[in-house]
Tab-separated table of C-alpha atoms and ligand atoms in Angstrom:
chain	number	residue	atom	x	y	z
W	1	UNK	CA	101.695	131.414	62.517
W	2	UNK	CA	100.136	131.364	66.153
W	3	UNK	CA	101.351	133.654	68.551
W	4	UNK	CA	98.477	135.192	70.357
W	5	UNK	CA	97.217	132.477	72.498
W	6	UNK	CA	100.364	130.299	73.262
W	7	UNK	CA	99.415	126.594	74.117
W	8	UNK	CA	101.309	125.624	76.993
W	9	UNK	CA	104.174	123.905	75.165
W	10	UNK	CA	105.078	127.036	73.542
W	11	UNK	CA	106.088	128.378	77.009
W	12	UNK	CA	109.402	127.816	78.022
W	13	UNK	CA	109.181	126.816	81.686
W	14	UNK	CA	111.422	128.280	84.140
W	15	UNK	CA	113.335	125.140	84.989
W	16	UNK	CA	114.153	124.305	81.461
W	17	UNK	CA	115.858	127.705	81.564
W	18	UNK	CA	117.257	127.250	84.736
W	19	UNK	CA	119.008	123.588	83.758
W	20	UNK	CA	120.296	125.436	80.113
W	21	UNK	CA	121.819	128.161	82.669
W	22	UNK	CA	122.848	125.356	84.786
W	23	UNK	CA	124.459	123.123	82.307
W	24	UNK	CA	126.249	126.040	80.363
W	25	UNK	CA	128.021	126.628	83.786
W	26	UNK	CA	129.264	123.518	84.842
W	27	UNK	CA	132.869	123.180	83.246
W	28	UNK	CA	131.537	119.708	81.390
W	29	UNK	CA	128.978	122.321	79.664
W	30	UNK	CA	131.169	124.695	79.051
W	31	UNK	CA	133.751	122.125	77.500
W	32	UNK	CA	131.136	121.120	75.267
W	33	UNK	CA	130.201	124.415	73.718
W	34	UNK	CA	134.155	125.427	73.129
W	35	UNK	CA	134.426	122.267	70.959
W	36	UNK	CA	131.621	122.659	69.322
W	37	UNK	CA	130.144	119.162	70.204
W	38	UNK	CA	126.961	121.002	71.333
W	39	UNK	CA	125.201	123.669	69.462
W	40	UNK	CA	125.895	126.844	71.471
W	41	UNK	CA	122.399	127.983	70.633
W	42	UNK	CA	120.876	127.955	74.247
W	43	UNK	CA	123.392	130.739	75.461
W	44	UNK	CA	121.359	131.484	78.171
W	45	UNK	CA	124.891	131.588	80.057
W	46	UNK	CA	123.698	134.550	82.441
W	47	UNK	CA	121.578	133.990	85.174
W	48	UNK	CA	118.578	135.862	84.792
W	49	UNK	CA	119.207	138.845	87.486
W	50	UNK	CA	117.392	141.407	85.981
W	51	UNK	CA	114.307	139.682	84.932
W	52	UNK	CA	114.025	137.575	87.585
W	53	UNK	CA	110.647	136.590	88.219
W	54	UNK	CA	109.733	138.012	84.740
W	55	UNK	CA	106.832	135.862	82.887
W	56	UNK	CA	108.652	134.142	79.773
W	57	UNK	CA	106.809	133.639	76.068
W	58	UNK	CA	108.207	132.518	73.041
W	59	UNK	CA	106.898	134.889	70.070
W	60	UNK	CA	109.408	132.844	67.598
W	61	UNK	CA	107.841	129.364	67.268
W	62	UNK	CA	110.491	127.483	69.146
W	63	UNK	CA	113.346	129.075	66.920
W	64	UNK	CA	116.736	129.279	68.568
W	65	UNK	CA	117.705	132.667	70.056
W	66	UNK	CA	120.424	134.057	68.185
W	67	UNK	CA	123.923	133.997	70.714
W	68	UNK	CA	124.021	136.407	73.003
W	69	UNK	CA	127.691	137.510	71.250
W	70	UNK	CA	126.047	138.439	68.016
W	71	UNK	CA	122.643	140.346	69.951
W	72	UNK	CA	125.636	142.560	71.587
W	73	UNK	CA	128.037	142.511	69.317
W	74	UNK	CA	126.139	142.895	64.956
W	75	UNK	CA	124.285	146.525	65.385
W	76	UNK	CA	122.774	148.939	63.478
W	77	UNK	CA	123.071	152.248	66.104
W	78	UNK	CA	124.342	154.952	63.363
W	79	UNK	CA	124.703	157.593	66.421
W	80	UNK	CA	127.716	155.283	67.044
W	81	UNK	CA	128.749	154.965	63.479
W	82	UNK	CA	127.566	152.508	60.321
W	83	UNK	CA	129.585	150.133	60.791
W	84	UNK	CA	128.280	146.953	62.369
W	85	UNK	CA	130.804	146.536	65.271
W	86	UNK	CA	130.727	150.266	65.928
W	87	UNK	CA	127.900	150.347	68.383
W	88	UNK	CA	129.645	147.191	70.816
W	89	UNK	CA	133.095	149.199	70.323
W	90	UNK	CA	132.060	152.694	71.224
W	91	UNK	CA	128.428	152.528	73.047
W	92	UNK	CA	129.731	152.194	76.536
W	93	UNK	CA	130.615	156.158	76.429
W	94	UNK	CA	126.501	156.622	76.342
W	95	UNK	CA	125.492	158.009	79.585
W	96	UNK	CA	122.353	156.566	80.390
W	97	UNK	CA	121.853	158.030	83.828
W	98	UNK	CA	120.054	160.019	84.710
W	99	UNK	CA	117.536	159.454	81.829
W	100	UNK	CA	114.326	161.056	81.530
W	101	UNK	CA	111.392	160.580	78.918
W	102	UNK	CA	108.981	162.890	78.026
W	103	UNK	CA	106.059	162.126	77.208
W	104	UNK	CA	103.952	165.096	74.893
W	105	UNK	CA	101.669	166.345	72.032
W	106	UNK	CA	98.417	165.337	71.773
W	107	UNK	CA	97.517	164.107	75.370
W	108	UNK	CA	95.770	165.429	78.466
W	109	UNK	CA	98.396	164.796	80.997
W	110	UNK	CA	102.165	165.688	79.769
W	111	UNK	CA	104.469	164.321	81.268
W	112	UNK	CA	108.652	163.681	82.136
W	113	UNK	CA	109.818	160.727	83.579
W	114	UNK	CA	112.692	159.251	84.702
W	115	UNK	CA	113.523	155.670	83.155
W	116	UNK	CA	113.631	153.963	86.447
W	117	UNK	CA	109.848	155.515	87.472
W	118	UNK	CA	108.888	154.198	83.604
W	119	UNK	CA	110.457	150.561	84.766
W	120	UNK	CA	108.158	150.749	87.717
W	121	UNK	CA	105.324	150.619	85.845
W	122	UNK	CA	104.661	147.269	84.731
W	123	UNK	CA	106.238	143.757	85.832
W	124	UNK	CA	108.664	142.640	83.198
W	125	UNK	CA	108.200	139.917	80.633
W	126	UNK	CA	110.445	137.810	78.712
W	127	UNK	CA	109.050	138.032	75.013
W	128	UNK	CA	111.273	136.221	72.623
W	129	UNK	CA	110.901	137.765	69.419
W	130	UNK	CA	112.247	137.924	65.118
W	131	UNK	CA	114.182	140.687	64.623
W	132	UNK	CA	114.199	141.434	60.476
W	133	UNK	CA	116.606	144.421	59.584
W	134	UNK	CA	115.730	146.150	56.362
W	135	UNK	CA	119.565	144.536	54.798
W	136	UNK	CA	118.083	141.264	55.132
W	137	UNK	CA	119.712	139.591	58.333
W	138	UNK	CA	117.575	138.609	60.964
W	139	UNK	CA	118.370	137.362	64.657
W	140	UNK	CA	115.661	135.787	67.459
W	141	UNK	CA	116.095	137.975	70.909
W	142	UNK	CA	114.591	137.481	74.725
W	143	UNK	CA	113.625	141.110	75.286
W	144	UNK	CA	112.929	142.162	78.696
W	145	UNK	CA	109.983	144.517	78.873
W	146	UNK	CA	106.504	145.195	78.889
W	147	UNK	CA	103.846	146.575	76.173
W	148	UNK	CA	104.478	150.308	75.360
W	149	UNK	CA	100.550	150.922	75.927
W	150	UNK	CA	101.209	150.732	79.355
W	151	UNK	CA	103.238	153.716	79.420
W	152	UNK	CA	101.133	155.264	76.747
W	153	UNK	CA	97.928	154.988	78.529
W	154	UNK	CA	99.665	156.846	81.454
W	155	UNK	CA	99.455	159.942	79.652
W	156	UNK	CA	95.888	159.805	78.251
W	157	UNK	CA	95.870	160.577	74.510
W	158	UNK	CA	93.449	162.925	73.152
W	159	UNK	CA	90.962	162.021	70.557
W	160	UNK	CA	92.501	164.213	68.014
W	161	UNK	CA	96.378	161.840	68.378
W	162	UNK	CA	96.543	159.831	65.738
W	163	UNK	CA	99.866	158.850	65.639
W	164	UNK	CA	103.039	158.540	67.959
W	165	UNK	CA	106.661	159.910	67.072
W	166	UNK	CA	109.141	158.322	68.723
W	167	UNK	CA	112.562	160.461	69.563
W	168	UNK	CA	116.204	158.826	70.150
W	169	UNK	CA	118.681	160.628	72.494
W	170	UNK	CA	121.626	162.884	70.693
W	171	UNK	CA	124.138	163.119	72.856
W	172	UNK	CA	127.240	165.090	70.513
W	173	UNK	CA	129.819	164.249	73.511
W	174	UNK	CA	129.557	159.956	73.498
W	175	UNK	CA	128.077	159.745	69.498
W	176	UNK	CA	130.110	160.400	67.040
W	177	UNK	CA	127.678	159.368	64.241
W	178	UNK	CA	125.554	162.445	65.306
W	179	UNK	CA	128.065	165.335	64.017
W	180	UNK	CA	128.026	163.323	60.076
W	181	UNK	CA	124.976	163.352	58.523
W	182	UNK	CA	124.124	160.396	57.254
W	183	UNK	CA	120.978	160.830	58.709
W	184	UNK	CA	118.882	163.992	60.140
W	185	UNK	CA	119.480	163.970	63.752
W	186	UNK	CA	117.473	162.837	65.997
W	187	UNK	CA	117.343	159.070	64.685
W	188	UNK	CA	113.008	159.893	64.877
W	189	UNK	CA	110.003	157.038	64.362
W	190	UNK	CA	106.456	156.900	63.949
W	191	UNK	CA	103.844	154.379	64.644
W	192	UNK	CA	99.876	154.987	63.756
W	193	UNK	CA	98.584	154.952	67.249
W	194	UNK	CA	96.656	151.405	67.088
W	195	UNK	CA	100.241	150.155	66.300
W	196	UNK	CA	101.842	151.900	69.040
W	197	UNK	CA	98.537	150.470	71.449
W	198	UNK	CA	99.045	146.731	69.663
W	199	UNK	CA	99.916	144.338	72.648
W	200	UNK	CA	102.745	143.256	70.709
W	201	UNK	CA	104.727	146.624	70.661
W	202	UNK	CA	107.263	146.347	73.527
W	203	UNK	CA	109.406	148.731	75.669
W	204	UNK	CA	111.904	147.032	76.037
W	205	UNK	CA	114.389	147.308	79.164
W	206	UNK	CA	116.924	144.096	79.206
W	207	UNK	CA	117.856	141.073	76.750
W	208	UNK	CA	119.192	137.981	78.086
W	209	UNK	CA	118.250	138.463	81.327
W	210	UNK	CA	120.137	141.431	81.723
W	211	UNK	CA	119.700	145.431	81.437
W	212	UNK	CA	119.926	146.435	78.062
W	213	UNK	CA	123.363	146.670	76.589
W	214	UNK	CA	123.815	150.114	75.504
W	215	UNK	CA	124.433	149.170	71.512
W	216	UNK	CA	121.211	147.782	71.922
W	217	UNK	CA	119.783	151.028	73.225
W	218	UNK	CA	119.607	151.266	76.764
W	219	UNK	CA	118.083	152.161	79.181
W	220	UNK	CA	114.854	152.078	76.912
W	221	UNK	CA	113.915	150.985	73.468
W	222	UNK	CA	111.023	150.294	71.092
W	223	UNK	CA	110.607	146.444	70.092
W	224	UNK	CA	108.164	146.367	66.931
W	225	UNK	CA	108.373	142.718	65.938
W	226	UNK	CA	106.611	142.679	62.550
W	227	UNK	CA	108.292	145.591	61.084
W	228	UNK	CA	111.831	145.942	59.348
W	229	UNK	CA	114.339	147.037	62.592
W	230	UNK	CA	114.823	150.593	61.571
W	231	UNK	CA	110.901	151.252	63.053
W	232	UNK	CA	112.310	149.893	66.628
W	233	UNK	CA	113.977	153.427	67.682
W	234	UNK	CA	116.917	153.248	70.788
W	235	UNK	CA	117.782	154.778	73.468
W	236	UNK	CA	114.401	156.912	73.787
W	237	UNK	CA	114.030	160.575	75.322
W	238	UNK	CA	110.297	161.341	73.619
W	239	UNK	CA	107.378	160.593	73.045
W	240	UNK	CA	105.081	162.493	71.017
W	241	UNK	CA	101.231	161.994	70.079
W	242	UNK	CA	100.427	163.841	66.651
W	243	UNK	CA	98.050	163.825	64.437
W	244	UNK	CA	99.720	163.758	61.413
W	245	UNK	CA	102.010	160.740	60.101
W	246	UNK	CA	105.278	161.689	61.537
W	247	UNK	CA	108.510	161.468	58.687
W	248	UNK	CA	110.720	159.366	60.116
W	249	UNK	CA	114.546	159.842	60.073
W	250	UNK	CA	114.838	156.914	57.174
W	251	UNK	CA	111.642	158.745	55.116
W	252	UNK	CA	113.864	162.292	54.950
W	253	UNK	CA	117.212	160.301	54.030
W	254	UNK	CA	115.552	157.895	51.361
W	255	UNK	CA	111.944	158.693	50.776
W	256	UNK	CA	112.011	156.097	47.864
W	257	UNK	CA	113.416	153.261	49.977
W	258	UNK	CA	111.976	153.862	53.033
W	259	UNK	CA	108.075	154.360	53.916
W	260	UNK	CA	106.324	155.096	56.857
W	261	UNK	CA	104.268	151.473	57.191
W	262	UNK	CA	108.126	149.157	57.003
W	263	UNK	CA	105.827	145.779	57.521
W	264	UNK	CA	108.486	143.003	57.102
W	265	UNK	CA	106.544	141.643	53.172
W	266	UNK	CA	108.988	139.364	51.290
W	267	UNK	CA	106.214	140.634	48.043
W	268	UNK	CA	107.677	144.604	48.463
W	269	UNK	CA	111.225	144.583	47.220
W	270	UNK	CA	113.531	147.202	48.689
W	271	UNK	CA	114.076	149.502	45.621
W	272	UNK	CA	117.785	147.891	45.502
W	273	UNK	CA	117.233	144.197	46.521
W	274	UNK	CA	115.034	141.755	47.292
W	275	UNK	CA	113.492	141.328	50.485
W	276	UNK	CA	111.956	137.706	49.687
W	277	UNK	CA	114.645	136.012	52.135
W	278	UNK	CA	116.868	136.766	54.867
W	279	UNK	CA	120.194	135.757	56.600
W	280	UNK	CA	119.935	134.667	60.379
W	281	UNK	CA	122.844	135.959	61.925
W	282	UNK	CA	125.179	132.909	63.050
W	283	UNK	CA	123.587	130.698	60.243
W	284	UNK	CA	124.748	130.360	56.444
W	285	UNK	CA	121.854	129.454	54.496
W	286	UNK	CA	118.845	131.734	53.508
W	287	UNK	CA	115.375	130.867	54.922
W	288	UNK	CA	112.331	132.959	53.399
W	289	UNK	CA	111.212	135.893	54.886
W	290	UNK	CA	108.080	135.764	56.429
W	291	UNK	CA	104.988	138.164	55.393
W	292	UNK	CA	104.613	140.378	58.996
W	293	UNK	CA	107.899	138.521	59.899
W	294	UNK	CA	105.705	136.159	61.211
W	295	UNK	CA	103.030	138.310	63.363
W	296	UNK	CA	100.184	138.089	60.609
W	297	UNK	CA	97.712	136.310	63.388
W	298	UNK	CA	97.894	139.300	65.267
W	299	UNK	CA	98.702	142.125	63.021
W	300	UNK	CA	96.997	141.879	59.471
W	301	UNK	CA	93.999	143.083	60.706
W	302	UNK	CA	95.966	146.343	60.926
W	303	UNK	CA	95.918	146.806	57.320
W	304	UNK	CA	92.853	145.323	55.971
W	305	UNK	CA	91.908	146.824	52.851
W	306	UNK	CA	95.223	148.662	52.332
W	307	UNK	CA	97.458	148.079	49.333
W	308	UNK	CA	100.480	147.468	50.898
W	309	UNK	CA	102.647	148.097	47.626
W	310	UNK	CA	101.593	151.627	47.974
W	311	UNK	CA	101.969	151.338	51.915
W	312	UNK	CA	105.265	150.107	52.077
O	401	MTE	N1	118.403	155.455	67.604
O	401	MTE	C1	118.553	154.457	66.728
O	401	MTE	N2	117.695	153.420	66.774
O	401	MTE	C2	117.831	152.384	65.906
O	401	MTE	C3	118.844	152.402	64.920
O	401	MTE	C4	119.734	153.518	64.887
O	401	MTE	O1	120.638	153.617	64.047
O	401	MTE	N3	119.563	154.502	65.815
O	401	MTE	N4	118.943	151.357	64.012
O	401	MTE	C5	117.719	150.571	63.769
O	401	MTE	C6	117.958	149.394	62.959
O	401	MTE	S1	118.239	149.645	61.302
O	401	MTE	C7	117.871	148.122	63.462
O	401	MTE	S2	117.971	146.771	62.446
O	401	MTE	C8	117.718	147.899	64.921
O	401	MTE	C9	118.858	147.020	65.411
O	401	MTE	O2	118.685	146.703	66.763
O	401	MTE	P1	119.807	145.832	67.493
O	401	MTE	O3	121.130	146.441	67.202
O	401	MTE	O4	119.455	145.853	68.942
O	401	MTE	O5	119.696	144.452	66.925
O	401	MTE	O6	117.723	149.112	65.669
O	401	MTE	C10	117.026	150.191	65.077
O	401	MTE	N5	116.980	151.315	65.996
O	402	MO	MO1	117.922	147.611	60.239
């Protein structure tokens, strides 16, 4: 798998969006879909307000995005609940404004600041990416966003930060996941810091052309694209540089299932099931999951010389 250095046909060019977006509005388009004579794969219904301008890649080898219905609709967001339509039911209540981020630990210039000053930041790229939950579904997304090292670099680690924690919001009055305790609140992360730095790790802003849908964690979220979901934390209000491997909120619940590494590896079975294949949401048959979920050009390097049986 080649990701890092797209040849041009891997980039989708603006007008082929633009005609998908086109077609999917005219009422002969739209026909189509509703009786299923076309695939309704290309959902790029919206018009691309939000990331207008935005630089597009495709990170998923030409694989169809999964429909915009199931991106929004089929979440894991247990501040919301654990069931998988709880998130699109109840995570409009999140207040998302204002938002700030702080940004703290092991660095020389500590920092707050508001989500719309973090936006500012970078330009915004369209980075279609695998998504591999830890169950064993998977679905393709456009993210909107830009690489988290941008924001880290703001902040100027110290030499002594060796790893980043990463902190979801708790908000008791719109969650009501938080006052059960299926897990320890806050839902917290951790990355080693040359993961965090990797070009691939995104903040991610929007989907679809559009600011993130709150299930999906708005206003800000971490997009780690070769490891199981769970790492990629929602609706962030820290950011902290340690040097000691964070425990994340899955380690505390399930120490046994749940390490700190979570590299999608069809050859590491979750204690309880296999994690050689995986569902696609909106398809029916199994495809294999991929070792890195598909990143290994750009991430094995990571691990060289690590057992990643022990890692897990
Ligand atoms: N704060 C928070 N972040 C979270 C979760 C969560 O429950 N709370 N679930 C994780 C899991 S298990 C997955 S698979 C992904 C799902 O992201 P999506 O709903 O946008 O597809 O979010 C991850 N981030
Ligand atoms: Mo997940």
């Amino acid at each position: 798998m080649k990701t890092s250095t797209p040849s041009p046909a891997e980039i989708t060019p603006p007008e082929v969006y633009a005609r998908r977006r086109e077609f999917l509005k005219t009422s002969i388009g739209a026909g189509l879909v509703a009786a299923g004579a076309v695939s309704p794969a290309p959902t790029f219904a919206a018009p691309l307000k939000f990331g207008a301008g935005a630089s597009r890649r495709d990170y998923a080898s030409g694989e169809t995005p999964t429909p915009l219905q199931h991106v929004t609709g089929y979440n894991n967001f247990y501040e919301f609940g654990t069931a998988k339509e709880d998130p699109a039911r109840l995570a409009h209540r999140l207040k998302t404004a204002p938002w700030q981020v702080s940004l703290e630990g092991l660095v020389k210039k500590p920092v707050m600041l508001g989500s719309e000053e973090i936006l500012q930041l970078a330009p915004l790229e369209e980075r279609i990416y695998r998504l591999r939950c830890v169950e064993g579904w998977s679905m393709v997304i456009p993210w909107l966003g830009f690489p988290l090292d941008v924001l880290l670099k703001r902040v100027e680690p110290l030499g002594s930060a060796k790893y980043v924690e990463f902190v979801s919001a708790v908000q008791p009055e719109t969650m009501p996941g938080v006052k059960g305790r299926v897990l320890d609140w806050p839902y917290v992360e951790g990355l080693r810091l040359d993961e965090a730095r990797h070009p691939l790790t995104l903040l991610a802003f929007g989907l679809y052309g559009e600011v993130l849908p709150k299930q999906n964690g708005a206003p800000l979220r971490l997009v780690v694209p070769w490891k199981y979901g769970f790492k990629s934390a929602k609706s962030l209000v820290a950011i902290r540089f340690t040097e000691h491997e964070p425990r994340s909120a899955w380690m505390k619940a399930a120490p046994r299932e749940y390490g700190f590494y979570s590299n999608v590896n069809p050859a590491v079975d979750h204690p309880r099931w296999s994690q050689a294949s995986e569902r696609r949401i909106g398809e029916f048959r199994k495809r294999p999951t991929l070792l890195f979920n598909g990143y290994g050009a750009e991430v094995a390097r990571l691990y060289s010389g690590m057992d990643l049986a022990k890692h897990f």
